[in-house]
PDB file of C-alpha atoms and ligand atoms in Angstrom:
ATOM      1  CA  UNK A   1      15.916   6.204  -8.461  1.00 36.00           C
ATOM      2  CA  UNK A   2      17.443   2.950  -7.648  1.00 41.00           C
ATOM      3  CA  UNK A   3      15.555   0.420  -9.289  1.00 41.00           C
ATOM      4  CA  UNK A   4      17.822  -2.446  -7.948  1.00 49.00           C
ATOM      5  CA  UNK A   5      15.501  -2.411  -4.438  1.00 49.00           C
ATOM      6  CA  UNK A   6      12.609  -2.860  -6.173  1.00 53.00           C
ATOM      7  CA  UNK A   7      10.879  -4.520  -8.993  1.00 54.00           C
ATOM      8  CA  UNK A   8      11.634  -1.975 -11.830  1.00 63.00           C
ATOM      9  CA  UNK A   9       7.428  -1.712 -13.148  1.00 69.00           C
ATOM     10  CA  UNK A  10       6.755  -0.566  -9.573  1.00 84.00           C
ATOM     11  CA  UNK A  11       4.467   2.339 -10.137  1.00 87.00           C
ATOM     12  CA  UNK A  12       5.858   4.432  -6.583  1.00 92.00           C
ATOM     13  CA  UNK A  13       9.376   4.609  -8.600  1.00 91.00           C
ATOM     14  CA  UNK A  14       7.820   7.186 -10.862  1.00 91.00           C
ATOM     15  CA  UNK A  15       8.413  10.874  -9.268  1.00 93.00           C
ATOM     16  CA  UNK A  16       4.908  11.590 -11.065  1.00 91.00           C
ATOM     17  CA  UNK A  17       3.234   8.636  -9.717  1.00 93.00           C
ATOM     18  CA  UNK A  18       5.050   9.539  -6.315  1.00 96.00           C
ATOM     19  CA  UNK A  19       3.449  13.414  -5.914  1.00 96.00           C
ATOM     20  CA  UNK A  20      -0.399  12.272  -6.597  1.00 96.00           C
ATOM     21  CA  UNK A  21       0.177   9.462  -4.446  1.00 96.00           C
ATOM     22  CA  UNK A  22       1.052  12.285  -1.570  1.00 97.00           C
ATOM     23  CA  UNK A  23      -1.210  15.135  -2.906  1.00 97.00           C
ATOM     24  CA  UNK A  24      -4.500  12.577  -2.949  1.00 97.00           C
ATOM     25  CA  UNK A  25      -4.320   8.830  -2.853  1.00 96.00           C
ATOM     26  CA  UNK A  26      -2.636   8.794   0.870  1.00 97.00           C
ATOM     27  CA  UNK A  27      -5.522  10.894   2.307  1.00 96.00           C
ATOM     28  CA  UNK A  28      -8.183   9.203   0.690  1.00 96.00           C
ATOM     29  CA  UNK A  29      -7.220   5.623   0.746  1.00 96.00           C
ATOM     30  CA  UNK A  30      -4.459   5.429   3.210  1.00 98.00           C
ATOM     31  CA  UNK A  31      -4.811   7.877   6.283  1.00 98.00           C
ATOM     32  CA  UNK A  32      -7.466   6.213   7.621  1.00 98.00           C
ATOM     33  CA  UNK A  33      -5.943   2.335   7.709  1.00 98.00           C
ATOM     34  CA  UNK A  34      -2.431   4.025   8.725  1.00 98.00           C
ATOM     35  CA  UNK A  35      -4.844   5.820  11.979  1.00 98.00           C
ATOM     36  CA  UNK A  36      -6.181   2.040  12.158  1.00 98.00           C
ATOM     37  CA  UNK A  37      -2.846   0.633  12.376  1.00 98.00           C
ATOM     38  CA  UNK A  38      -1.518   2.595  15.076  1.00 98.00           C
ATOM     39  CA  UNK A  39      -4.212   2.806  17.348  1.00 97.00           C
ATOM     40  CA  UNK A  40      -4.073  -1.398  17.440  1.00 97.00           C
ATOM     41  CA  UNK A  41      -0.522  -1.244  17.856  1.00 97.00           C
ATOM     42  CA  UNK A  42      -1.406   0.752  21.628  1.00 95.00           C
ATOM     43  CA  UNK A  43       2.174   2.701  20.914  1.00 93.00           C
ATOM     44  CA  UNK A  44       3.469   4.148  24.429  1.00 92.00           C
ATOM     45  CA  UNK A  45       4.566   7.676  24.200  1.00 91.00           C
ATOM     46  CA  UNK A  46       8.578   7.605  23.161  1.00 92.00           C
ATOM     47  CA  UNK A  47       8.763   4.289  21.476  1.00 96.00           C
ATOM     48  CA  UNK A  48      11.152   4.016  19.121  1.00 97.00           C
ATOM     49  CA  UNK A  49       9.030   2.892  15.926  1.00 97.00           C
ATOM     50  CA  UNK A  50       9.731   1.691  12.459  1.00 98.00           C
ATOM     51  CA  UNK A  51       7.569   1.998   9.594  1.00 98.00           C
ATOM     52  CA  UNK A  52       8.475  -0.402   6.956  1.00 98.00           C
ATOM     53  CA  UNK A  53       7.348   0.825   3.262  1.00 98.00           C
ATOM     54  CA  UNK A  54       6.546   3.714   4.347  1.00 98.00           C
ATOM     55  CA  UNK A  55       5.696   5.494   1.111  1.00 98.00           C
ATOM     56  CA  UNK A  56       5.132   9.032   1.235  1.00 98.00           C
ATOM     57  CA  UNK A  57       4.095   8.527   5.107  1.00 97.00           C
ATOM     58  CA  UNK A  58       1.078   8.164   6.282  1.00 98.00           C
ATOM     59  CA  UNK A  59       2.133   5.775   8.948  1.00 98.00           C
ATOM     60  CA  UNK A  60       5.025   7.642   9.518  1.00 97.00           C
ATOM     61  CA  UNK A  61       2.560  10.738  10.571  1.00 96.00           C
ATOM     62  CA  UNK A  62       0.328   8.420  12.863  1.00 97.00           C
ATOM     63  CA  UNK A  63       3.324   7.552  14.235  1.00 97.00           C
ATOM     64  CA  UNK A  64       5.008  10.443  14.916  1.00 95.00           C
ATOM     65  CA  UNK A  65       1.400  11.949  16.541  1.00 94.00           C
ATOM     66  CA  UNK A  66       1.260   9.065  18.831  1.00 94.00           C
ATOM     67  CA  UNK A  67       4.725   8.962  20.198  1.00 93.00           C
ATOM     68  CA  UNK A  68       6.884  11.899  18.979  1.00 84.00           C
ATOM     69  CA  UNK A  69       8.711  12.455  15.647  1.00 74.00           C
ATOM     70  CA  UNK A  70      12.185  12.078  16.988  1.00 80.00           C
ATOM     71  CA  UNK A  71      11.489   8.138  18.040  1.00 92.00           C
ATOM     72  CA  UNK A  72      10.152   7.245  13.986  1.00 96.00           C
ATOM     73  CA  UNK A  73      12.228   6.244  11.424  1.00 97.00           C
ATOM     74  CA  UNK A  74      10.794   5.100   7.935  1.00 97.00           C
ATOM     75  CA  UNK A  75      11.875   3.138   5.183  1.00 98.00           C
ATOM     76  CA  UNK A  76      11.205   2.312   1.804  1.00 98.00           C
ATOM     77  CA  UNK A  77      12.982   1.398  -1.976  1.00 96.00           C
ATOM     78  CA  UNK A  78      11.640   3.980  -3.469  1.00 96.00           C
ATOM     79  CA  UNK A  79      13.642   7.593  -3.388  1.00 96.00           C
ATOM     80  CA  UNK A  80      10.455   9.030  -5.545  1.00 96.00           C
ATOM     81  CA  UNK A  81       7.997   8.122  -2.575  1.00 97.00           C
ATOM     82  CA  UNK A  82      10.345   9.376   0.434  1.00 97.00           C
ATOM     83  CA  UNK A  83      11.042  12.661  -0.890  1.00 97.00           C
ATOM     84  CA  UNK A  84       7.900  13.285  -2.077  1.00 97.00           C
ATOM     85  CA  UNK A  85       6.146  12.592   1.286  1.00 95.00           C
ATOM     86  CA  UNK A  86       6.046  14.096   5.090  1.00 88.00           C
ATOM     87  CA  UNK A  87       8.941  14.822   6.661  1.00 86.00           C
ATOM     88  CA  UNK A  88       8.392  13.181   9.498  1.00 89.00           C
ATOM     89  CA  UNK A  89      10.496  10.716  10.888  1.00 91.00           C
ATOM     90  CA  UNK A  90      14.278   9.743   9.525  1.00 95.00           C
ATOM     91  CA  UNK A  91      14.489   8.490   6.453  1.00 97.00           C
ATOM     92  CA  UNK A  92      16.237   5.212   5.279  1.00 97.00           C
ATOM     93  CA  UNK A  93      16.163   3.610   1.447  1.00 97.00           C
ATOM     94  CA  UNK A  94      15.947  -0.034   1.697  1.00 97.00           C
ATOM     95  CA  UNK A  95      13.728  -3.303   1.514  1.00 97.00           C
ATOM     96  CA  UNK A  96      12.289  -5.741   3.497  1.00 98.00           C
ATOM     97  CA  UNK A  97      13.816  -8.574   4.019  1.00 97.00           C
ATOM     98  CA  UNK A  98      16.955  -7.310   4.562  1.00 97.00           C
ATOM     99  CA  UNK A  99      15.972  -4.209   6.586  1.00 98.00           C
ATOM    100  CA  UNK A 100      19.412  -2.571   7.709  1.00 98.00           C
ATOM    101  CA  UNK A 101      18.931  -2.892  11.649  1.00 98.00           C
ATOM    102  CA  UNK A 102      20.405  -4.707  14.440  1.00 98.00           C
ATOM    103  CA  UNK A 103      18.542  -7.107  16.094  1.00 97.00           C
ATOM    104  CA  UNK A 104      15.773  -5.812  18.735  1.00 97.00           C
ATOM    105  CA  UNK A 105      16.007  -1.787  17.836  1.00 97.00           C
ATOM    106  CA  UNK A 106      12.633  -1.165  17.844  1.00 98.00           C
ATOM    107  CA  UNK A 107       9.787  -1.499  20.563  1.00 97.00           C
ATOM    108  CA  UNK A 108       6.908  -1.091  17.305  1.00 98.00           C
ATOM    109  CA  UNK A 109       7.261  -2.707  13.573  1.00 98.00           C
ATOM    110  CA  UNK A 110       4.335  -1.854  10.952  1.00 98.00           C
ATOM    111  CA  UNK A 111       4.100  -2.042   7.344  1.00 98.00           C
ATOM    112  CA  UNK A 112       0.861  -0.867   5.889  1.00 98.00           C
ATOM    113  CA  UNK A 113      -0.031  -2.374   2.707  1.00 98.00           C
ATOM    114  CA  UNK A 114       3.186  -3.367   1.770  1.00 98.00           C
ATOM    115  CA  UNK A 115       4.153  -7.070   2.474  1.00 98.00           C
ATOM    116  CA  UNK A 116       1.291  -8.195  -0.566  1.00 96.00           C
ATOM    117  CA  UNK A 117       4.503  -6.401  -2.863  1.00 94.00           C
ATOM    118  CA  UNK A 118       6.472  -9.260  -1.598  1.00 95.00           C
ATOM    119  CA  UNK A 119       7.646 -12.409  -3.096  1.00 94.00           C
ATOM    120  CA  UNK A 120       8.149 -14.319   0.228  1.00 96.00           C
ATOM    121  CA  UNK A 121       5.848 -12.454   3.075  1.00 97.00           C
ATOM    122  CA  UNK A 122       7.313 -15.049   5.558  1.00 97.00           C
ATOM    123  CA  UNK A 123      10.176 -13.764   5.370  1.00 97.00           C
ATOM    124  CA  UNK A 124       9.608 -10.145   5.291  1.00 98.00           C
ATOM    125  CA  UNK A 125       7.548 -10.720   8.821  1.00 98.00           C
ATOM    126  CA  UNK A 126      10.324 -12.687   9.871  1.00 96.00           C
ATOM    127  CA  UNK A 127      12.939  -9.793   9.224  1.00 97.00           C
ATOM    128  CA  UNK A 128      10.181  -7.304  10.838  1.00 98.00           C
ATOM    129  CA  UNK A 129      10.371  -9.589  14.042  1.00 97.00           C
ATOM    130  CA  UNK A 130      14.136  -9.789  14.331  1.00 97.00           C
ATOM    131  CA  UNK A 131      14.103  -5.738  14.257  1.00 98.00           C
ATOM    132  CA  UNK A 132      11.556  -6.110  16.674  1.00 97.00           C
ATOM    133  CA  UNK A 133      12.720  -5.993  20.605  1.00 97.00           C
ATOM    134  CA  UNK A 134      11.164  -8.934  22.777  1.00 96.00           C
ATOM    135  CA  UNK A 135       7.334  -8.132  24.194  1.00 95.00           C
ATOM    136  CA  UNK A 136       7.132  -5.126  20.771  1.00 97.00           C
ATOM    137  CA  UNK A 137       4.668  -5.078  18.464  1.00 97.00           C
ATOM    138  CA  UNK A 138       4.608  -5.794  15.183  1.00 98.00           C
ATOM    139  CA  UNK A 139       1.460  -4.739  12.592  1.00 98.00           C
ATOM    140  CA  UNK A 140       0.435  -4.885   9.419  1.00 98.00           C
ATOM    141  CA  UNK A 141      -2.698  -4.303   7.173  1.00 98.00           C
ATOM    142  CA  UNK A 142      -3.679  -6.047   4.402  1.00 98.00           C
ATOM    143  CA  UNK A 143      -6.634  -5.445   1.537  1.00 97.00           C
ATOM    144  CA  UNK A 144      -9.831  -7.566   1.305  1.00 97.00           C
ATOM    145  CA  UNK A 145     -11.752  -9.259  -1.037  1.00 95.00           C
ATOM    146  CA  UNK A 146     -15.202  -6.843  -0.761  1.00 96.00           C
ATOM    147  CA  UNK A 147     -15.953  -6.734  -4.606  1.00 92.00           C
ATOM    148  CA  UNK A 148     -14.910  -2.906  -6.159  1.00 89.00           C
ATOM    149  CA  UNK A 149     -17.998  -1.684  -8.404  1.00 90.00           C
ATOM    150  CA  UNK A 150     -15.846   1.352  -9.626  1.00 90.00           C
ATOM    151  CA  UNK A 151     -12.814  -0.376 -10.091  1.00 86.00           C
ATOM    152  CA  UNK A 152     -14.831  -3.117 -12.198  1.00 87.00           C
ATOM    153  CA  UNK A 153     -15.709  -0.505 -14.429  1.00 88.00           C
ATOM    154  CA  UNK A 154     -12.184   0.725 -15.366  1.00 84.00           C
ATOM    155  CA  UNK A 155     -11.157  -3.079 -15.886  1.00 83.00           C
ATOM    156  CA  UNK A 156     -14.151  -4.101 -18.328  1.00 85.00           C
ATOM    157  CA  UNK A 157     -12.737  -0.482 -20.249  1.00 85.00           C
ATOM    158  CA  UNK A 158      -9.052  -1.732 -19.877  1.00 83.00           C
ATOM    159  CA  UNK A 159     -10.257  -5.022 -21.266  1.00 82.00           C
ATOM    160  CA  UNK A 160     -10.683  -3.626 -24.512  1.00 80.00           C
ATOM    161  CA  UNK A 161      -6.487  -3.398 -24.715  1.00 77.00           C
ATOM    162  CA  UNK A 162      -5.363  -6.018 -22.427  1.00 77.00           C
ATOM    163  CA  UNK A 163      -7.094  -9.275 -21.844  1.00 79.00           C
ATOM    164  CA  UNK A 164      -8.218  -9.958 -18.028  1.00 79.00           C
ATOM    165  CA  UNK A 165      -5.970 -12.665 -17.727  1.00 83.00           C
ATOM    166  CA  UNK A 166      -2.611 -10.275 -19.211  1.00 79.00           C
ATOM    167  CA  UNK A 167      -3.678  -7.585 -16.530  1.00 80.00           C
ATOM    168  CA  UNK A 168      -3.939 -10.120 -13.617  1.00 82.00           C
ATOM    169  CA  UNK A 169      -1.014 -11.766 -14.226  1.00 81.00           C
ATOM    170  CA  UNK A 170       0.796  -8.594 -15.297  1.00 78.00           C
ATOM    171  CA  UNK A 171      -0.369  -7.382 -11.571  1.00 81.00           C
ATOM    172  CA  UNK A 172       0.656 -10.435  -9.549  1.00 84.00           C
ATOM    173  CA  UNK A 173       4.137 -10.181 -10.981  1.00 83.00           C
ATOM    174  CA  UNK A 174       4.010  -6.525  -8.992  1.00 83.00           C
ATOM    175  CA  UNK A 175       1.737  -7.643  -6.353  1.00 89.00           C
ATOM    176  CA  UNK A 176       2.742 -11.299  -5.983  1.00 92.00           C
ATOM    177  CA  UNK A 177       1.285 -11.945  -2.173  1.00 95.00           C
ATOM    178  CA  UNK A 178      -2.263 -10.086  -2.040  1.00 94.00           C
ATOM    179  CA  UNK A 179      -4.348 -13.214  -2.594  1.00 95.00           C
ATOM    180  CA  UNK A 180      -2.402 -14.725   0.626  1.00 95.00           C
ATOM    181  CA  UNK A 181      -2.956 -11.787   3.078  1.00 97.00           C
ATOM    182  CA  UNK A 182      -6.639 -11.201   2.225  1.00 97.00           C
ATOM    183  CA  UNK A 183      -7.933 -13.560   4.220  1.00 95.00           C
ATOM    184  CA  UNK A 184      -8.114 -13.714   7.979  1.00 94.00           C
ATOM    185  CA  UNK A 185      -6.684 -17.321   7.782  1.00 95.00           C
ATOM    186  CA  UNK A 186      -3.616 -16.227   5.997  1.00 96.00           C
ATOM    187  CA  UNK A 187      -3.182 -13.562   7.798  1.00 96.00           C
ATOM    188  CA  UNK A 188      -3.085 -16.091  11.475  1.00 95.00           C
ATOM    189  CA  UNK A 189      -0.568 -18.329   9.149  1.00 95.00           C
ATOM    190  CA  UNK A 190       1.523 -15.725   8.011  1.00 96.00           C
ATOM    191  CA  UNK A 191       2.143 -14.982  11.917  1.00 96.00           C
ATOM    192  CA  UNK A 192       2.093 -18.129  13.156  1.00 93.00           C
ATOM    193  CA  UNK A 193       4.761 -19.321  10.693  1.00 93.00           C
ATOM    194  CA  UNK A 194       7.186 -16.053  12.278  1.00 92.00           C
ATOM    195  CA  UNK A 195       6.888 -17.336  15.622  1.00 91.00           C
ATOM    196  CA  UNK A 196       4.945 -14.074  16.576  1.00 94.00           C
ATOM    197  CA  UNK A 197       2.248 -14.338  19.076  1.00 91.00           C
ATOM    198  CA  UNK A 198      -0.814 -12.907  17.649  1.00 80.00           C
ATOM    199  CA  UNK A 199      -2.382 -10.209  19.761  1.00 85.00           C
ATOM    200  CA  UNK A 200      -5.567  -9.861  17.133  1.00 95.00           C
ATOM    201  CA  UNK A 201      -6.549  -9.388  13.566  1.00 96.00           C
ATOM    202  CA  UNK A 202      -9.617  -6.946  12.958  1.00 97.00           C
ATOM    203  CA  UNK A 203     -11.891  -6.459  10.103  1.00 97.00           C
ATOM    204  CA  UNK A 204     -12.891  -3.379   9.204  1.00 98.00           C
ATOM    205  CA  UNK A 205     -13.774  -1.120   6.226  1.00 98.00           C
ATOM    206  CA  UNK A 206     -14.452   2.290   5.242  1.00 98.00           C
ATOM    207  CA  UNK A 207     -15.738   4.210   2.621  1.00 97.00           C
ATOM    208  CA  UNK A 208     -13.813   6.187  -0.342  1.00 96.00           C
ATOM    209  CA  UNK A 209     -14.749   9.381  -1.330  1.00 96.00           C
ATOM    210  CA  UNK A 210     -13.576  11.196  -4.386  1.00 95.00           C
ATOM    211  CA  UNK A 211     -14.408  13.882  -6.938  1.00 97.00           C
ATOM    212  CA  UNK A 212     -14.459  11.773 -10.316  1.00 96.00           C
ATOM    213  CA  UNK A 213     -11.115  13.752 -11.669  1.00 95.00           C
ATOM    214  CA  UNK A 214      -9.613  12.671  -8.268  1.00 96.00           C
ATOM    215  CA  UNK A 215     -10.114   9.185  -9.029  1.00 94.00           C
ATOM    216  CA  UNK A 216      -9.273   9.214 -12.899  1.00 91.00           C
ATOM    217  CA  UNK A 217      -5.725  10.976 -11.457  1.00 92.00           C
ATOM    218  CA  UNK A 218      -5.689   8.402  -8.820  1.00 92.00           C
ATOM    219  CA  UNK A 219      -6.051   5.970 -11.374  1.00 87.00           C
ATOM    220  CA  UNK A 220      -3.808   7.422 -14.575  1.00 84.00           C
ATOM    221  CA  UNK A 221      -0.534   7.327 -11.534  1.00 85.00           C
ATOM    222  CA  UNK A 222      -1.478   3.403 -10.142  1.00 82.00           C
ATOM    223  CA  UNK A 223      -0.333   0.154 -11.425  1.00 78.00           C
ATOM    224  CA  UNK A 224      -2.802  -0.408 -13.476  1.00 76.00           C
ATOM    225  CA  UNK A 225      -1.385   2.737 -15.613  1.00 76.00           C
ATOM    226  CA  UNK A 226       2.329   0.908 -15.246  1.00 74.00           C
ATOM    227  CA  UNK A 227       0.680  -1.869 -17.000  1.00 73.00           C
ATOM    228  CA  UNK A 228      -1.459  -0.587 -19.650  1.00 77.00           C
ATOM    229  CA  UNK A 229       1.538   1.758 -20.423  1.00 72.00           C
ATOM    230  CA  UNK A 230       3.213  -0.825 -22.981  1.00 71.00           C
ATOM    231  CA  UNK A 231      -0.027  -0.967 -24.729  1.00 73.00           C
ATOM    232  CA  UNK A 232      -0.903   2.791 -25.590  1.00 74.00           C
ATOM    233  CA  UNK A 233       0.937   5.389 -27.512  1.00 75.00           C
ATOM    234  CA  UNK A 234      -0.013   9.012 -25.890  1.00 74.00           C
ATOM    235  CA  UNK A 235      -3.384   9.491 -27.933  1.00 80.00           C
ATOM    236  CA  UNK A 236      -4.683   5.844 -26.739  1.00 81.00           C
ATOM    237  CA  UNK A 237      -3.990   6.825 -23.808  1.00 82.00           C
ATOM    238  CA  UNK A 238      -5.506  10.066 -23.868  1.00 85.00           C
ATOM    239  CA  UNK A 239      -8.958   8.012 -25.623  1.00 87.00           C
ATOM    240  CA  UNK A 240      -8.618   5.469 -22.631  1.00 86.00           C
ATOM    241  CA  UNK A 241      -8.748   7.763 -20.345  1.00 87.00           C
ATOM    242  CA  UNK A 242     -11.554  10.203 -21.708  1.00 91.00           C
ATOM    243  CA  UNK A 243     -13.535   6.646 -22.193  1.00 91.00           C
ATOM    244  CA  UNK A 244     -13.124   5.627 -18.542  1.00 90.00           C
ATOM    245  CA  UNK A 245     -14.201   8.866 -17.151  1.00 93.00           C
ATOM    246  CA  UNK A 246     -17.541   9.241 -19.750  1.00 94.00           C
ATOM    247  CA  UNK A 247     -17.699   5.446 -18.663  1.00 93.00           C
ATOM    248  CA  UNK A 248     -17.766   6.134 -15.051  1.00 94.00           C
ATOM    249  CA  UNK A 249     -19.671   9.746 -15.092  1.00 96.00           C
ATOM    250  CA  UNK A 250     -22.835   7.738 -16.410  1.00 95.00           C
ATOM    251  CA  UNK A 251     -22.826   5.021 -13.588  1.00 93.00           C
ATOM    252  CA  UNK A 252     -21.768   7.065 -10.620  1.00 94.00           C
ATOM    253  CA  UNK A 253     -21.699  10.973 -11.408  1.00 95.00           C
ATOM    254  CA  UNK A 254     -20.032  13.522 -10.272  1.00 96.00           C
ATOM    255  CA  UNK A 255     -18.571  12.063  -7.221  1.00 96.00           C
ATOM    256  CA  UNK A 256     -16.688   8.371  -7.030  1.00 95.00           C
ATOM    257  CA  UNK A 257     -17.671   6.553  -3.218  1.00 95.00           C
ATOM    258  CA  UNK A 258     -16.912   2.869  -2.578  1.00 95.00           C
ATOM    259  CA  UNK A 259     -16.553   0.618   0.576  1.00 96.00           C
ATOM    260  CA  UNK A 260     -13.221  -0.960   0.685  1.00 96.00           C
ATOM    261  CA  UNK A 261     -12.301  -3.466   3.375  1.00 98.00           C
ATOM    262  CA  UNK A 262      -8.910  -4.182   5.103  1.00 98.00           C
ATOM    263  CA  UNK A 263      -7.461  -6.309   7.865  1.00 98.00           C
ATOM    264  CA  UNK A 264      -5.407  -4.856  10.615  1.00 98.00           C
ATOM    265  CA  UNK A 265      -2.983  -8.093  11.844  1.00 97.00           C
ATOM    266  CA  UNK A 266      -0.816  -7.368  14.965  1.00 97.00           C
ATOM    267  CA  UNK A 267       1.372  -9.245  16.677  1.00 96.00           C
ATOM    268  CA  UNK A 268       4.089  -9.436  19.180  1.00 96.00           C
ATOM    269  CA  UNK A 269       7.476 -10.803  19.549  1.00 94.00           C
ATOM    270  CA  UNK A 270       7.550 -13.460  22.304  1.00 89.00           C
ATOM    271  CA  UNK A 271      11.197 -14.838  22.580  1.00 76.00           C
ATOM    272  CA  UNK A 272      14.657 -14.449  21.481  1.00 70.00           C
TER     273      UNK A 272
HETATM  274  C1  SAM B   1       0.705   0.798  -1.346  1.00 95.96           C
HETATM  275  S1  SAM B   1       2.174   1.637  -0.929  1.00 95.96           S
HETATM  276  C2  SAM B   1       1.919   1.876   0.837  1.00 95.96           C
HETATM  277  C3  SAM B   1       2.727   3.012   1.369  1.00 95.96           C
HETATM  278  C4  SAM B   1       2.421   3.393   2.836  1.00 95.96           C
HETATM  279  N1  SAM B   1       2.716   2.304   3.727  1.00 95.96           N
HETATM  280  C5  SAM B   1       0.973   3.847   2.976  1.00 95.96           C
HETATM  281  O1  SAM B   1       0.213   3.194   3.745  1.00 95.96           O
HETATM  282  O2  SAM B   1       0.611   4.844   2.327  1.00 95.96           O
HETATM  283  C6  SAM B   1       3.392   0.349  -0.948  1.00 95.96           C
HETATM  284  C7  SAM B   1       4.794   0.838  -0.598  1.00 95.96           C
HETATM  285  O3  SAM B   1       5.621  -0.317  -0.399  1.00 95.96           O
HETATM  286  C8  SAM B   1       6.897  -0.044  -0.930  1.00 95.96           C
HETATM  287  N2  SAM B   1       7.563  -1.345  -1.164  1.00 95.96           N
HETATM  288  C9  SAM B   1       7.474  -2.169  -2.233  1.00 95.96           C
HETATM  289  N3  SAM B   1       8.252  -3.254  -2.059  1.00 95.96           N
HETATM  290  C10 SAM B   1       8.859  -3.109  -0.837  1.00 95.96           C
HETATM  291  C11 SAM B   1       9.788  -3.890  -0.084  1.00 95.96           C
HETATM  292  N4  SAM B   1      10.258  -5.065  -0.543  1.00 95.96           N
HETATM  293  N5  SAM B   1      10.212  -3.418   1.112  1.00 95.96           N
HETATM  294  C12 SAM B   1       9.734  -2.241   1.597  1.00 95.96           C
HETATM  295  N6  SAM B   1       8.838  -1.472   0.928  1.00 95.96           N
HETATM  296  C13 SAM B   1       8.405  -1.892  -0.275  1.00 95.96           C
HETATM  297  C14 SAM B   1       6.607   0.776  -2.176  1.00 95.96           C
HETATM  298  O4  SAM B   1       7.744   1.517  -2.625  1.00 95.96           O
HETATM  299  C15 SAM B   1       5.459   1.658  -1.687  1.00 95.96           C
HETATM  300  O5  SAM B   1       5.932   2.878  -1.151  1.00 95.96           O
END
């Protein structure tokens, strides 16, 4: 693992955290903005494409669908995430900023969900454009601020350890630029400030379906379990847990659905 990429609490460096990201929280929260993503991006058959964060690679496998696997390449800090995703695509470790490309490789640039993990966003979108060849596209999605009934239950259990106020800030040091990028405005700023020319941004949401011991394992391998961690020795944990699910049994049932919204922002490079 090579925790010098990437904030070292990151949840996706976790192997653990890694597989049930792959085996259920990609196809139920993640396929269907990745399919989003690439179908606003209009990729021509054998671009060359990158897919920035890629994770365990949803994008990746849009990608790859839309123009051919040999053309994708994907990269992300964490080691756990790429080898415990698709194989589609070649592989690189590394951040953005500092992606390790010349200038103009690529005719499409997306990153889904992954510039709200950045301290400066401006600057990731700026590295994204110099990657980017003049007249590509460049894309990203971004959560919004619909409120989460389920997840609202977990927190007012969690606030029994941790304080609201611990857990937000405790998340913002992880996830320091989601406030910025869930809004439509910030999202036109964000691109206007990287000199892209913005092609559109579209709102759009979806619902989330899960079997209740999907979500609870969804849950128990997310940040929120990175930062509740410190707090619990193994038979908390296990009590937290065994709460949450009672907790969330009585107000939902058997089955966990929510509406989540997301923005897809894309853009293209204009100039040199
Ligand atoms: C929410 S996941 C999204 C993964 C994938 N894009 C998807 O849609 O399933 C966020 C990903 O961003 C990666 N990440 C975090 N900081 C990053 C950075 N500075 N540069 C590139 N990727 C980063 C994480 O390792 C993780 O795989």
């Amino acid at each position: 693992m090579n925790s010098r990429l990437i904030e070292s609490d990151s949840p996706y460096l976790d192997p653990l955290v890694a597989a049930t990201y792959h085996a259920i929280t990609a196809s139920a929260q993640f396929a269907y903005p990745a399919r989003e993503l690439v179908r606003q991006l209009a990729v021509a058959r054998g671009a060359r494409a990158l897919d920035v964060g890629c994770g365990t690679g949803v994008v990746r496998d849009a990608l790859a669908q839309a123009i051919g696997s040999g053309h994708v390449v994907g990269i992300d800090p964490s080691i756990a995430m790429l080898r415990a995703g698709s194989s589609n695509g070649a592989l690189v470790a590394g951040t953005v900023p500092r992606l390790p490309f010349d200038r103009g490789v690529f005719d499409i640039v997306a990153a889904s969900f992954v510039l709200s993990h950045v301290a400066d966003p401006d600057a990731a979108l700026a590295d994204m454009a110099r990657v980017c060849k003049v007249n590509g596209r460049i894309g990203i999605t971004a959560w919004g601020t619909l409120p989460n009934p389920v997840g609202a239950v977990w927190k007012e259990i969690a606030a029994t350890v941790a304080s609201a106020d611990e857990l937000g800030s405790a998340f913002r040091r992880v996830i320091p630029s989601e406030d910025r990028l869930a809004s439509g405005e910030g999202l036109q700023d964000l691109f206007g400030a990287a000199g892209l020319g913005l092609i559109s941004i579209a709102a759009l949401e979806y619902t989330i379906s899960l079997s209740l011991e999907d979500f609870v394992t969804v849950k128990a391998a997310s940040l929120e379990r990175t930062l509740l961690r410190v707090m619990f020795d193994a038979n908390g944990w296990t009590r937290f847990t065994r709460d949450v699910t009672e907790a969330l049994r009585r107000r939902f049932g058997s089955r966990i659905e929510y509406v989540r919204d997301f923005s897809v922002a894309t853009g293209t490079r204009t100039a040199d």
